[in-house]
Amino acid sequence: MEVTESRIGSATTLKIVGRVDSSVAKALEQKVLDVASRDGHIVVDLGGMHYVSSAGLRSFIILAKNARAKNQTIALAGMSDEVGEIFEISGLLELFQIYDSVEAAVAALPR
Amino acid sequence: MTDISASLRRSLTPAESRPRSTLTWLWLNLAVLAAYSVAGLVVVLFGIGPAKISPIYPPSGIAVAATFVFGARILPAVFAGQFLNGFPLLDDPHTTVANYILTNTGTGVGSILEALIALAMLRHFARAWHPFDRSRDVVIFLLGSSLAAAFVCGAIGTFSLWANGFVPNAEVRITFITFFLADAAGIAVFGALALAWYREPWPDRRTVVTSVVVLTVVLAIAGLEIWSHYPVDYFFLPLLLWAGFRSGPRGVTLASAAITVVVVLATTHGVGSFVGKTDNESILLLEGFMAVITFTGLLTVAVRAQQKQAETALARHNRVLERRVSDRTAEIAEKNRLLQQKQERIDDDLKTAQLLQASILPTDFSSYANTGIAASMKPALEVSGDFYDVFPIDGDRLGLVVADVSGKGVAAAFFMAVTRTMLRGVALSGLRPADCIDHVNDSLYRENPIEMFVTAIYAELHEESGVVTLVNAGHCEPIIMRADGSAALLRRSGNPPLGVMEHKTFVELSFTLGEGEMLFLYTDGITEAFDRDGGLFHVKRLLEITQQSAARSPHELMLAVIGGVETFSAGTLQADDITCLVIRRNARSGA
């Protein structure tokens, strides 16, 4: 797994590439908490994430819970069908705004 | 004015200002007078040539040393001694009572001034009463207390002799030079000797040996010189340095005094390196030699003293440093001890928590006759965030729970206990599983200060019919093992974990467990265990093991799974809590 961080306007973009399972969940969680501690909305680019395990999902739940406490919007962009299904059956889609691409997510973010 | 007189008083303060009684004063003066007079008589021995001019005048050394030690109160003895030492004038045909008294009063005053100047120079510039500790003090002693002081005395003395007609005009210059240099040499050699031995009066064994060796060798060298008539005076130099290194100021002053006496006596007898073409030349050569050995000797001991002081200071600093290090070490040891105590207390607390946690997990399932049950929970740390639960709801129904609290450690364990108690409480009230979970979810969402959440499966087994009603709140997919030996995952139904979203309506599923069929509930500590290369155990391996163990008892299945995980992740640290709960609907006996 690789995570790269960048900024588009006032939003922070996290690009996650690779598989997210228990071996990397801790690192992702740290990164996610770090990003969530800052202001501005968060767009997570999942175009390169081809698998997420239940331990990986925990990082996303932590991100969502922390963001909600601060009224931040979390957008997930470009997730594959498989990953989308994992989120769906885990009941987590509701926690996030889902977009096809990062561009669409950024355009839709509240100003 | 006050400043100058205060400064002068400070400059003239001797080493000893006590005792101050009149009787002591008298005794001190008598003693100094006696020493002065005896030393003065010795001059007769040192006299060179028919005029018996001495190249060294020891009484000036005695006067200066006495003044350094006792101060101005012994000046009467200096004056009297110098006055009395003028007795050779009695031989002079011009001597009258008047010029005798005038001349000796003049030289006496000169001696007093000499002693005072010598004291003031050392006190003022070196702030010491002896020149043995610093090389700078040696220079001050030789230039100020010896040469400058003797210059003044020589000038006054020569003037007194000339004014009273004892020195003709032609001899004024040479008389002054001889007078001046003899006094300077007397101070440098005998003054230093007296001071060194006054400072450390009690000779130790080492000093006694040095003294004996010095005197013997000096006599031996002198004897060699007299016997061989070769100028071997340079032999004295190593002896001088040896005495200085071995016994400090006492050794070196004794050596230079002994060498001086021997060399002067030899020269008076026309032997040695310092016999010049004229008497005056001899005297000047001797003065030069005395200047060299005194300077060399005193400088040697001063440098040695400074070196010793530096060594002592270094040793003291080292001791201070060592003490500080040992203090600091003790401090650290104490802190470590406290830390260890604290750690032990935490360990004890954790052990208690572990016991407490283990005690709320049911382990004895023998009372469930119609249902075979096996369960295990293996924490990654001391305490766990996983738990399972099995409890009868009423005569027909069993409540079954497997749950996993986010995070690990004490916070997770505490949240686990809260969740377990809440869920069991709600379940026993008889609500449908989905309603129970709705209720628990809202409670956990509201009473959750640290944003924790729980994935959980709550299932209700109707023992009679085998109908299972199950709610999966974001948890791993359970495995159903059918009678035909197949094992399949029970898909999730889109419920989130507990404590993530409020007012959520959870979806429940129902299925029937046939006789002999099993339900395998677990946490992701199993499917997400990894091996040494970072590979995941994965649900696929879990399905394989369960399929292979379909015909076995719940307990055997559980052991097979746990054993499989342990073999897979051998050599790695257990990353997460590992929990499983196996349920088998037993065959109906006699029904």
XYZ file of C-alpha atoms in Angstrom:
702
model
C 0.000 0.000 0.000
C 1.140 3.515 -0.728
C -0.533 6.680 0.442
C 0.247 10.065 -1.091
C -1.160 13.307 0.126
C -1.809 16.467 -1.900
C -4.020 19.535 -1.782
C -6.568 20.704 -4.310
C -7.920 24.065 -3.242
C -8.952 23.808 0.386
C -9.369 20.029 0.212
C -6.799 17.397 1.136
C -6.487 14.511 -1.269
C -5.274 11.102 -0.114
C -4.387 8.683 -2.867
C -4.297 5.061 -1.717
C -2.682 2.513 -4.002
C -2.438 -1.245 -3.384
C -4.156 -3.570 -0.943
C -5.219 -2.408 2.472
C -5.179 -5.166 5.052
C -4.045 -5.714 8.637
C -0.362 -5.424 7.693
C -0.805 -1.778 6.671
C -3.952 -0.794 8.559
C -1.981 0.760 11.416
C -0.002 3.002 9.064
C -3.127 4.029 7.179
C -4.874 4.785 10.454
C -2.032 7.091 11.541
C -2.113 8.880 8.205
C -5.873 9.205 8.287
C -5.879 10.624 11.836
C -3.191 13.067 10.813
C -5.225 14.296 7.864
C -8.483 14.379 9.818
C -6.871 16.563 12.479
C -6.516 19.346 9.910
C -9.207 21.627 8.564
C -10.798 21.308 5.137
C -12.611 18.545 3.340
C -11.011 15.264 2.437
C -11.089 13.443 -0.885
C -9.806 9.870 -0.824
C -8.737 8.626 -4.230
C -9.398 4.886 -4.248
C -8.707 4.380 -7.976
C -5.585 2.349 -7.139
C -6.922 0.411 -4.112
C -7.890 -3.046 -5.349
C -8.609 -4.715 -2.038
C -9.611 -3.676 1.451
C -9.905 -6.089 4.377
C -11.984 -5.653 7.488
C -8.935 -4.268 9.299
C -8.516 -1.781 6.451
C -12.161 -0.765 6.692
C -11.546 0.245 10.292
C -9.252 3.019 9.107
C -12.060 4.372 6.943
C -14.516 4.229 9.840
C -12.028 6.090 12.045
C -11.582 8.706 9.331
C -15.355 9.111 8.994
C -15.942 9.356 12.756
C -13.212 11.928 13.238
C -14.370 13.985 10.253
C -17.979 13.952 11.338
C -17.038 15.354 14.738
C -15.510 18.348 12.917
C -18.188 18.671 10.204
C -15.717 17.756 7.512
C -16.927 16.101 4.330
C -15.251 12.877 3.267
C -15.522 11.975 -0.372
C -14.423 8.611 -1.760
C -13.555 8.802 -5.432
C -12.933 6.267 -8.198
C -13.431 3.091 -6.179
C -13.611 -0.174 -8.124
C -16.779 -2.266 -8.157
C -15.221 -4.871 -5.866
C -14.178 -2.301 -3.302
C -17.524 -0.571 -3.628
C -19.236 -3.850 -2.825
C -17.098 -4.378 0.259
C -18.111 -0.924 1.490
C -21.723 -1.632 0.690
C -22.076 -4.965 2.457
C -20.176 -3.500 5.412
C -22.793 -0.762 5.664
C -20.237 1.990 5.321
C -21.296 3.773 2.135
C -23.561 6.062 4.100
C -20.597 7.477 5.971
C -19.085 8.911 2.817
C -19.959 10.831 -0.318
C -19.135 8.645 -3.295
C -17.886 10.035 -6.627
C -16.628 8.484 -9.846
C -13.497 10.621 -9.983
C -11.417 12.998 -7.904
C -12.382 15.883 -10.207
C -16.072 15.201 -9.690
C -15.520 14.981 -5.934
C -13.619 18.277 -5.775
C -16.228 20.028 -7.913
C -19.019 18.829 -5.660
C -17.385 19.776 -2.367
C -19.145 22.479 -0.364
C -17.343 25.830 -0.695
C 45.976 59.202 51.735
C 43.905 56.602 53.519
C 44.118 54.411 50.432
C 47.879 54.668 50.255
C 48.396 54.025 53.949
C 45.926 51.145 53.891
C 47.664 49.697 50.863
C 51.054 50.193 52.539
C 49.811 48.533 55.701
C 48.570 45.616 53.644
C 51.893 45.431 51.835
C 53.801 45.339 55.112
C 51.674 42.680 56.779
C 53.926 39.771 57.738
C 53.093 36.062 57.763
C 52.770 36.003 61.547
C 51.141 38.874 63.398
C 50.788 36.893 66.594
C 51.840 36.598 69.366
C 52.017 40.250 70.219
C 53.026 40.352 73.895
C 55.981 42.534 74.850
C 57.886 39.567 76.240
C 57.563 37.658 72.997
C 58.605 40.773 71.113
C 61.719 40.950 73.254
C 62.552 37.292 72.710
C 61.973 37.512 68.969
C 64.252 40.515 68.722
C 66.948 38.878 70.803
C 66.777 35.735 68.688
C 66.978 37.661 65.417
C 69.814 39.788 66.819
C 71.732 36.654 67.779
C 71.229 35.092 64.359
C 72.160 38.353 62.639
C 75.340 38.687 64.663
C 76.434 35.086 64.191
C 75.788 35.354 60.456
C 77.753 38.587 60.492
C 80.717 36.894 62.113
C 80.698 34.252 59.410
C 81.437 37.007 56.915
C 84.909 37.176 58.346
C 85.405 33.669 56.957
C 84.178 34.680 53.518
C 86.329 37.727 53.126
C 88.273 37.727 49.865
C 91.598 39.428 49.498
C 93.408 41.566 52.009
C 90.304 43.822 52.416
C 88.313 40.768 53.433
C 85.405 41.769 51.211
C 82.666 39.128 51.345
C 80.811 38.279 48.103
C 77.753 37.395 50.155
C 76.224 38.976 53.228
C 74.001 36.336 55.026
C 72.691 38.761 57.699
C 70.635 40.602 55.065
C 68.920 37.294 54.253
C 68.188 36.741 57.933
C 66.810 40.272 58.304
C 64.575 39.932 55.257
C 63.297 36.461 56.206
C 62.590 37.600 59.767
C 60.723 40.642 58.482
C 58.691 38.503 56.061
C 57.663 36.303 58.954
C 57.358 38.646 61.929
C 56.995 42.077 60.346
C 58.292 45.455 61.391
C 58.400 44.480 65.057
C 61.764 42.744 64.613
C 63.346 45.767 62.893
C 65.006 46.900 66.165
C 67.007 43.666 66.099
C 67.942 44.301 62.446
C 69.118 47.813 63.268
C 71.036 46.704 66.344
C 72.556 43.738 64.559
C 73.748 45.836 61.643
C 75.076 48.497 64.069
C 77.044 45.863 65.966
C 78.263 44.210 62.754
C 80.139 47.417 62.047
C 82.807 46.366 64.523
C 85.577 45.915 61.875
C 85.602 49.714 61.618
C 87.228 49.735 65.034
C 90.429 48.604 63.316
C 90.413 51.681 61.092
C 92.817 54.389 62.250
C 90.327 57.219 61.401
C 87.626 55.833 63.599
C 86.212 58.206 66.162
C 83.211 57.680 68.430
C 81.221 60.147 66.318
C 81.920 58.725 62.865
C 81.645 55.173 64.206
C 78.132 55.864 65.529
C 77.107 57.876 62.458
C 78.340 55.243 59.958
C 76.754 52.286 61.732
C 73.514 54.202 62.263
C 73.518 54.816 58.484
C 74.078 51.156 57.560
C 71.524 50.137 60.227
C 68.902 52.417 58.681
C 69.843 51.007 55.273
C 69.225 47.462 56.548
C 65.840 48.430 57.977
C 64.834 49.981 54.651
C 66.143 46.932 52.816
C 63.988 44.591 54.904
C 60.887 46.780 54.535
C 61.315 47.163 50.771
C 61.875 43.416 50.411
C 58.686 42.660 52.372
C 56.626 45.275 50.522
C 57.757 44.016 47.096
C 56.712 40.425 47.733
C 53.528 41.289 49.597
C 52.430 43.855 47.061
C 53.346 42.196 43.791
C 53.136 38.523 44.674
C 50.658 38.733 47.587
C 52.743 36.046 49.270
C 55.314 35.833 52.037
C 57.537 33.326 50.292
C 58.497 32.754 46.650
C 58.140 28.994 46.448
C 54.743 28.377 44.862
C 54.766 30.312 41.586
C 57.451 31.077 39.023
C 56.201 34.681 38.890
C 56.867 35.028 42.642
C 60.449 33.822 42.139
C 61.072 36.650 39.684
C 59.474 39.198 42.045
C 61.535 37.877 44.959
C 64.823 38.021 43.077
C 64.257 41.360 41.311
C 62.274 43.226 43.978
C 62.964 41.761 47.406
C 66.541 40.939 46.634
C 68.091 43.253 43.992
C 65.932 46.395 44.444
C 65.984 46.221 48.242
C 69.723 45.585 48.326
C 70.317 48.460 45.882
C 68.769 50.924 48.326
C 70.660 49.468 51.276
C 73.908 49.417 49.309
C 73.449 53.076 48.342
C 72.745 54.208 51.930
C 75.503 52.057 53.395
C 78.109 53.209 50.858
C 77.087 56.815 51.411
C 77.479 56.401 55.194
C 80.949 54.894 54.775
C 82.014 57.552 52.247
C 80.531 60.509 54.180
C 82.394 59.431 57.315
C 85.630 59.038 55.465
C 85.917 55.267 55.543
C 85.792 54.937 51.746
C 87.923 57.097 49.504
C 86.306 58.674 46.445
C 88.061 56.256 44.105
C 86.545 53.220 45.800
C 82.943 54.475 46.118
C 81.812 52.713 42.952
C 83.311 49.309 43.724
C 82.246 49.547 47.388
C 78.677 50.219 46.329
C 78.644 47.308 43.826
C 80.114 44.873 46.338
C 77.840 46.059 49.154
C 74.757 45.895 46.906
C 75.460 42.507 45.328
C 76.568 40.878 48.608
C 73.328 41.954 50.250
C 71.267 40.788 47.267
C 73.010 37.419 47.320
C 72.510 37.166 51.093
C 68.767 37.719 50.683
C 68.459 35.377 47.699
C 70.411 32.508 49.228
C 70.021 32.737 53.004
C 66.706 34.591 53.040
C 65.201 31.848 50.873
C 66.827 29.162 53.054
C 65.373 30.651 56.244
C 61.907 31.077 54.704
C 61.801 27.560 53.300
C 62.712 25.982 56.606
C 60.485 28.324 58.589
C 57.552 27.359 56.338
C 58.101 23.630 56.896
C 60.175 23.376 60.082
C 59.814 19.668 60.826
C 61.889 17.607 58.466
C 60.418 14.339 57.316
C 62.554 11.310 56.557
C 62.754 12.237 52.913
C 64.010 15.752 53.635
C 66.555 14.482 56.141
C 67.918 12.073 53.548
C 68.011 14.846 50.941
C 69.813 17.174 53.352
C 72.402 14.589 54.277
C 73.000 13.640 50.636
C 73.204 17.307 49.588
C 75.732 18.208 52.278
C 77.795 15.089 51.633
C 77.871 15.492 47.869
C 78.611 19.235 48.113
C 81.566 18.450 50.373
C 82.630 15.641 48.062
C 82.564 17.894 44.991
C 84.437 20.578 46.919
C 86.942 17.958 48.040
C 87.347 16.760 44.458
C 87.912 20.324 43.337
C 90.488 21.040 46.031
C 92.242 17.717 45.441
C 92.251 17.830 41.655
C 92.403 21.600 41.174
C 90.017 21.196 38.268
C 87.077 23.605 38.044
C 84.259 21.076 38.533
C 81.663 23.488 39.957
C 79.169 22.528 37.251
C 78.827 19.199 39.106
C 76.702 21.150 41.579
C 73.922 21.779 39.098
C 72.396 18.278 38.913
C 72.604 18.041 42.710
C 70.721 21.324 43.038
C 67.954 20.171 40.700
C 67.751 16.756 42.333
C 67.349 18.358 45.766
C 64.619 20.633 44.385
C 62.682 17.827 42.742
C 63.056 15.553 45.729
C 62.410 17.889 48.639
C 61.064 21.138 47.195
C 62.072 24.543 48.620
C 63.880 23.086 51.637
C 66.023 20.833 49.470
C 66.843 23.459 46.905
C 67.612 26.291 49.365
C 69.770 24.010 51.458
C 71.657 22.921 48.356
C 72.171 26.454 47.049
C 73.279 27.690 50.489
C 75.720 24.785 50.897
C 77.041 25.221 47.355
C 77.420 28.970 47.941
C 79.355 28.483 51.178
C 81.640 25.878 49.639
C 82.240 27.830 46.443
C 82.946 31.056 48.326
C 85.320 29.290 50.710
C 87.077 27.575 47.802
C 87.421 30.862 45.968
C 88.892 32.542 49.067
C 91.504 29.813 48.949
C 92.139 30.361 45.275
C 90.435 27.161 44.135
C 87.635 26.636 41.597
C 86.154 28.231 38.532
C 85.557 31.613 40.089
C 89.063 32.723 40.921
C 89.520 35.867 38.847
C 92.536 37.946 37.985
C 91.599 40.425 40.701
C 89.651 40.021 43.927
C 86.828 42.115 42.528
C 86.671 39.898 39.478
C 86.418 36.820 41.737
C 83.662 38.460 43.709
C 81.689 39.348 40.565
C 82.122 35.852 39.126
C 80.829 34.364 42.374
C 77.866 36.745 42.391
C 76.998 35.641 38.876
C 77.186 31.987 39.846
C 75.036 32.513 42.943
C 72.480 34.415 40.875
C 72.289 31.536 38.388
C 71.915 28.713 40.933
C 69.424 30.627 43.059
C 67.284 31.549 40.118
C 67.444 28.059 38.612
C 66.782 26.328 41.925
C 63.884 28.514 43.034
C 62.319 28.443 39.573
C 62.519 24.651 39.531
C 60.681 24.242 42.820
C 58.124 26.911 41.901
C 57.307 25.211 38.615
C 57.135 21.879 40.407
C 54.791 23.397 43.012
C 52.575 24.822 40.268
C 52.493 21.455 38.585
C 51.530 19.826 41.863
C 48.817 22.419 42.428
C 47.473 21.701 38.957
C 47.565 17.975 39.662
C 45.791 18.477 42.982
C 43.177 20.680 41.337
C 42.693 18.089 38.626
C 42.376 15.323 41.189
C 39.857 17.418 43.123
C 37.857 18.088 39.984
C 37.955 14.412 39.190
C 36.688 13.572 42.647
C 33.893 16.122 42.298
C 33.060 14.723 38.891
C 33.090 11.160 40.173
C 30.862 12.116 43.054
C 28.472 13.835 40.680
C 28.413 10.826 38.413
C 27.748 8.509 41.315
C 25.032 10.859 42.625
C 23.431 10.945 39.197
C 23.714 7.167 38.911
C 22.005 6.753 42.271
C 19.307 9.186 41.149
C 18.732 7.230 37.961
C 18.692 3.955 39.886
C 16.057 5.420 42.202
C 13.990 6.636 39.252
C 14.317 3.231 37.646
C 13.172 1.611 40.850
C 10.098 3.873 40.992
C 9.442 3.232 37.325
C 9.748 -0.491 37.904
C 7.368 -0.235 40.846
C 4.908 1.616 38.646
C 5.364 -0.948 35.883
C 4.743 -3.764 38.367
C 1.574 -2.026 39.526
C 0.417 -1.650 35.919
C 1.274 -5.297 35.247
C -0.709 -6.327 38.313
C -3.652 -4.213 37.169
C -3.463 -5.716 33.690
C -3.323 -9.236 35.119
C -6.386 -8.479 37.220
C -8.142 -7.029 34.169
C -7.222 -10.132 32.183
C -8.633 -12.402 34.897
C -11.765 -10.300 35.135
C -12.185 -10.344 31.372
C -11.651 -14.077 31.136
C -14.187 -14.600 33.916
C -17.011 -12.957 31.946
C -16.448 -15.260 28.955
C -18.429 -18.500 29.395
C -16.311 -21.643 29.153
C -18.546 -24.416 30.410
C -21.114 -25.356 27.780
C -21.995 -28.800 29.161
C -25.489 -27.726 30.154
C -26.547 -27.217 26.530
C -27.663 -30.736 25.677
C -29.069 -29.995 22.238
C -26.286 -27.773 21.045
C -22.588 -28.496 20.781
C -20.565 -25.401 21.570
C -16.835 -24.591 21.545
C -15.303 -21.162 22.019
C -11.906 -19.574 22.405
C -10.483 -16.101 22.779
C -6.750 -15.448 22.583
C -5.712 -11.832 23.190
C -2.811 -10.248 21.303
C -1.956 -8.089 24.323
C -2.709 -8.681 28.010
C -6.323 -7.733 27.536
C -8.568 -8.080 24.531
C -11.124 -6.129 22.565
C -12.712 -9.326 21.234
C -15.368 -11.252 23.001
C -17.907 -14.006 22.526
C -20.978 -14.814 24.542
C -23.446 -17.679 24.824
C -26.506 -17.412 27.006
C -29.968 -18.936 27.188
C -32.709 -16.394 26.444
C -35.544 -18.638 27.444
C -36.194 -22.385 27.419
C -35.963 -22.590 23.642
C -33.618 -19.937 22.492
C -29.867 -19.365 22.835
C -28.184 -16.011 22.398
C -24.825 -16.166 20.533
C -22.416 -13.266 20.200
C -19.012 -12.675 18.629
C -17.736 -9.115 18.581
C -14.591 -7.133 17.944
C -14.016 -3.674 19.459
C -11.915 -1.254 17.429
C -8.414 -0.910 18.828
C -6.706 -3.026 21.454
C -5.605 -2.834 25.046
C -7.311 -1.414 28.125
C -9.680 0.980 26.309
C -10.881 -1.797 23.988
C -11.261 -4.205 26.906
C -13.361 -1.700 28.802
C -15.541 -0.989 25.779
C -15.869 -4.731 25.232
C -17.191 -5.203 28.782
C -19.692 -2.377 28.291
C -20.888 -3.794 24.965
C -21.151 -7.353 26.255
C -23.190 -6.332 29.298
C -25.436 -4.029 27.274
C -26.093 -6.623 24.583
C -26.808 -9.425 27.025
C -29.129 -7.164 29.018
C -31.112 -6.130 25.952
C -31.207 -9.678 24.531
C -32.608 -11.102 27.756
C -35.501 -8.640 27.557
C -36.796 -10.793 24.664
C -36.504 -8.305 21.781
C -35.900 -9.573 18.231
C -32.174 -9.672 17.313
C -32.423 -6.690 14.910
C -34.203 -4.607 17.560
C -31.611 -5.590 20.150
C -28.821 -4.438 17.850
C -30.642 -1.172 16.980
C -30.877 -0.486 20.678
C -27.264 -1.346 21.484
C -26.027 0.647 18.463
C -27.786 3.813 19.598
C -26.557 3.414 23.180
C -22.975 2.850 22.066
C -23.203 5.781 19.669
C -24.377 8.137 22.406
C -22.156 6.967 25.243
C -18.902 6.855 23.374
C -16.467 9.631 24.259
C -13.474 8.200 22.415
C -15.062 7.374 19.065
C -14.830 3.616 19.419
C -16.968 1.131 17.519
C -17.714 -2.575 17.538
C -18.269 -5.050 14.762
C -20.544 -7.776 16.034
C -22.676 -10.720 15.173
C -25.670 -11.379 17.324
C -27.557 -14.565 16.562
C -30.501 -16.235 18.167
C -30.729 -20.032 17.813
C -34.066 -21.702 18.275
C -32.852 -25.033 19.550
C -36.024 -26.896 18.763
C -36.401 -25.797 15.113
C -32.792 -24.987 14.315
C -33.815 -21.566 13.005
C -31.075 -19.004 13.391
C -31.909 -15.299 13.285
C -28.690 -13.366 12.828
C -27.655 -9.731 12.644
C -24.194 -9.005 11.231
C -23.120 -5.484 12.238
C -20.089 -4.902 10.009
C -18.458 -8.136 11.189
C -16.671 -10.965 9.377
C -18.970 -13.228 7.413
C -19.922 -16.354 9.367
C -19.431 -19.784 7.872
C -22.266 -22.307 7.694
C -21.221 -25.933 7.417
C -23.906 -28.019 5.866
C -24.574 -31.709 6.326
C -23.290 -32.401 2.829
C -19.818 -31.299 3.897
C -19.900 -27.934 2.154
C -18.910 -24.728 3.918
C -20.168 -21.342 2.776
C -19.912 -17.757 3.861
C -23.074 -16.025 4.944
C -22.998 -12.759 3.021
C -23.220 -9.497 4.901
C -26.388 -7.523 4.590
C -25.118 -3.939 4.619
C -25.236 -3.242 8.347
C -22.520 -0.912 9.660
C -20.564 -1.629 12.852
C -22.128 -0.610 16.161
C -21.497 2.905 17.396
C -20.782 4.400 13.969
C -24.171 5.735 12.878
C -27.188 6.674 14.965
C -30.807 5.630 14.332
C -29.775 2.915 12.000
C -32.202 0.136 11.211
C -30.269 -3.128 11.201
C -31.224 -5.948 8.879
C -31.486 -9.515 10.210
C -31.272 -12.778 8.289
C -32.760 -16.149 9.042
C -31.685 -19.618 8.076
C -32.128 -23.073 9.447
C -29.333 -25.172 10.840
C -29.995 -28.825 10.159
C -29.035 -31.544 12.626
C -25.306 -31.963 12.759
C -24.771 -28.716 10.852
C -22.449 -26.085 12.258
C -22.162 -22.301 12.420
C -18.652 -20.891 12.697
C -18.329 -17.341 14.065
C -14.917 -15.662 14.315
C -13.068 -12.346 14.345
C -10.659 -10.976 11.756
C -7.706 -11.925 13.963
C -8.048 -15.251 12.109
C -8.540 -14.146 8.502
C -6.055 -11.274 8.827
C -3.295 -13.165 10.582
C -0.169 -12.848 8.463
C 2.872 -15.028 7.966
C 6.510 -14.087 8.015
C 6.356 -12.769 4.443
C 3.347 -10.582 5.152
C 0.893 -12.918 3.377
C -2.686 -13.015 4.719
C -4.302 -16.150 6.144
C -7.442 -15.065 4.332
C -10.964 -16.377 4.474
C -10.108 -18.887 1.732
C -7.804 -20.850 4.064
C -10.439 -20.682 6.772
C -13.020 -22.168 4.396
C -10.615 -24.976 3.446
C -10.022 -25.907 7.090
C -13.690 -25.820 7.962
C -14.554 -28.000 4.976
C -11.907 -30.537 5.969
C -13.255 -30.560 9.536
C -16.939 -30.735 8.692
C -17.389 -34.145 10.270
C -15.639 -33.271 13.500
C -16.898 -31.947 16.808
C -17.109 -28.202 17.440
C -14.118 -28.472 19.739
C -12.045 -30.321 17.134
C -13.010 -27.780 14.474
C -11.989 -24.945 16.757
C -8.619 -26.546 17.492
C -8.055 -27.200 13.788
C -8.671 -23.543 12.930
C -6.543 -22.159 15.760
C -3.801 -24.677 14.986
C -3.962 -23.692 11.296
C -3.555 -20.012 12.144
C -0.700 -20.693 14.548
C 1.168 -22.788 11.999
C 0.576 -20.149 9.343
C 1.810 -17.211 11.417
C 4.624 -19.054 13.225
C 7.547 -16.738 13.966
C 5.457 -13.547 13.876
C 3.931 -11.583 16.719
C 0.208 -12.110 17.079
C -1.165 -8.856 15.669
C -4.770 -9.051 16.738
C -7.027 -10.882 19.163
C -8.153 -14.268 17.838
C -11.673 -15.388 18.716
C -13.977 -18.085 17.441
C -17.280 -19.603 18.463
C -18.511 -22.887 16.968
C -22.147 -23.998 17.233
C -23.471 -27.401 16.152
C -27.056 -28.408 16.244
C -26.895 -31.852 17.754
C -28.855 -34.771 16.361
C -32.163 -35.136 18.189
C -31.754 -38.179 20.341
C -34.852 -40.143 21.002
C -37.085 -37.639 19.121
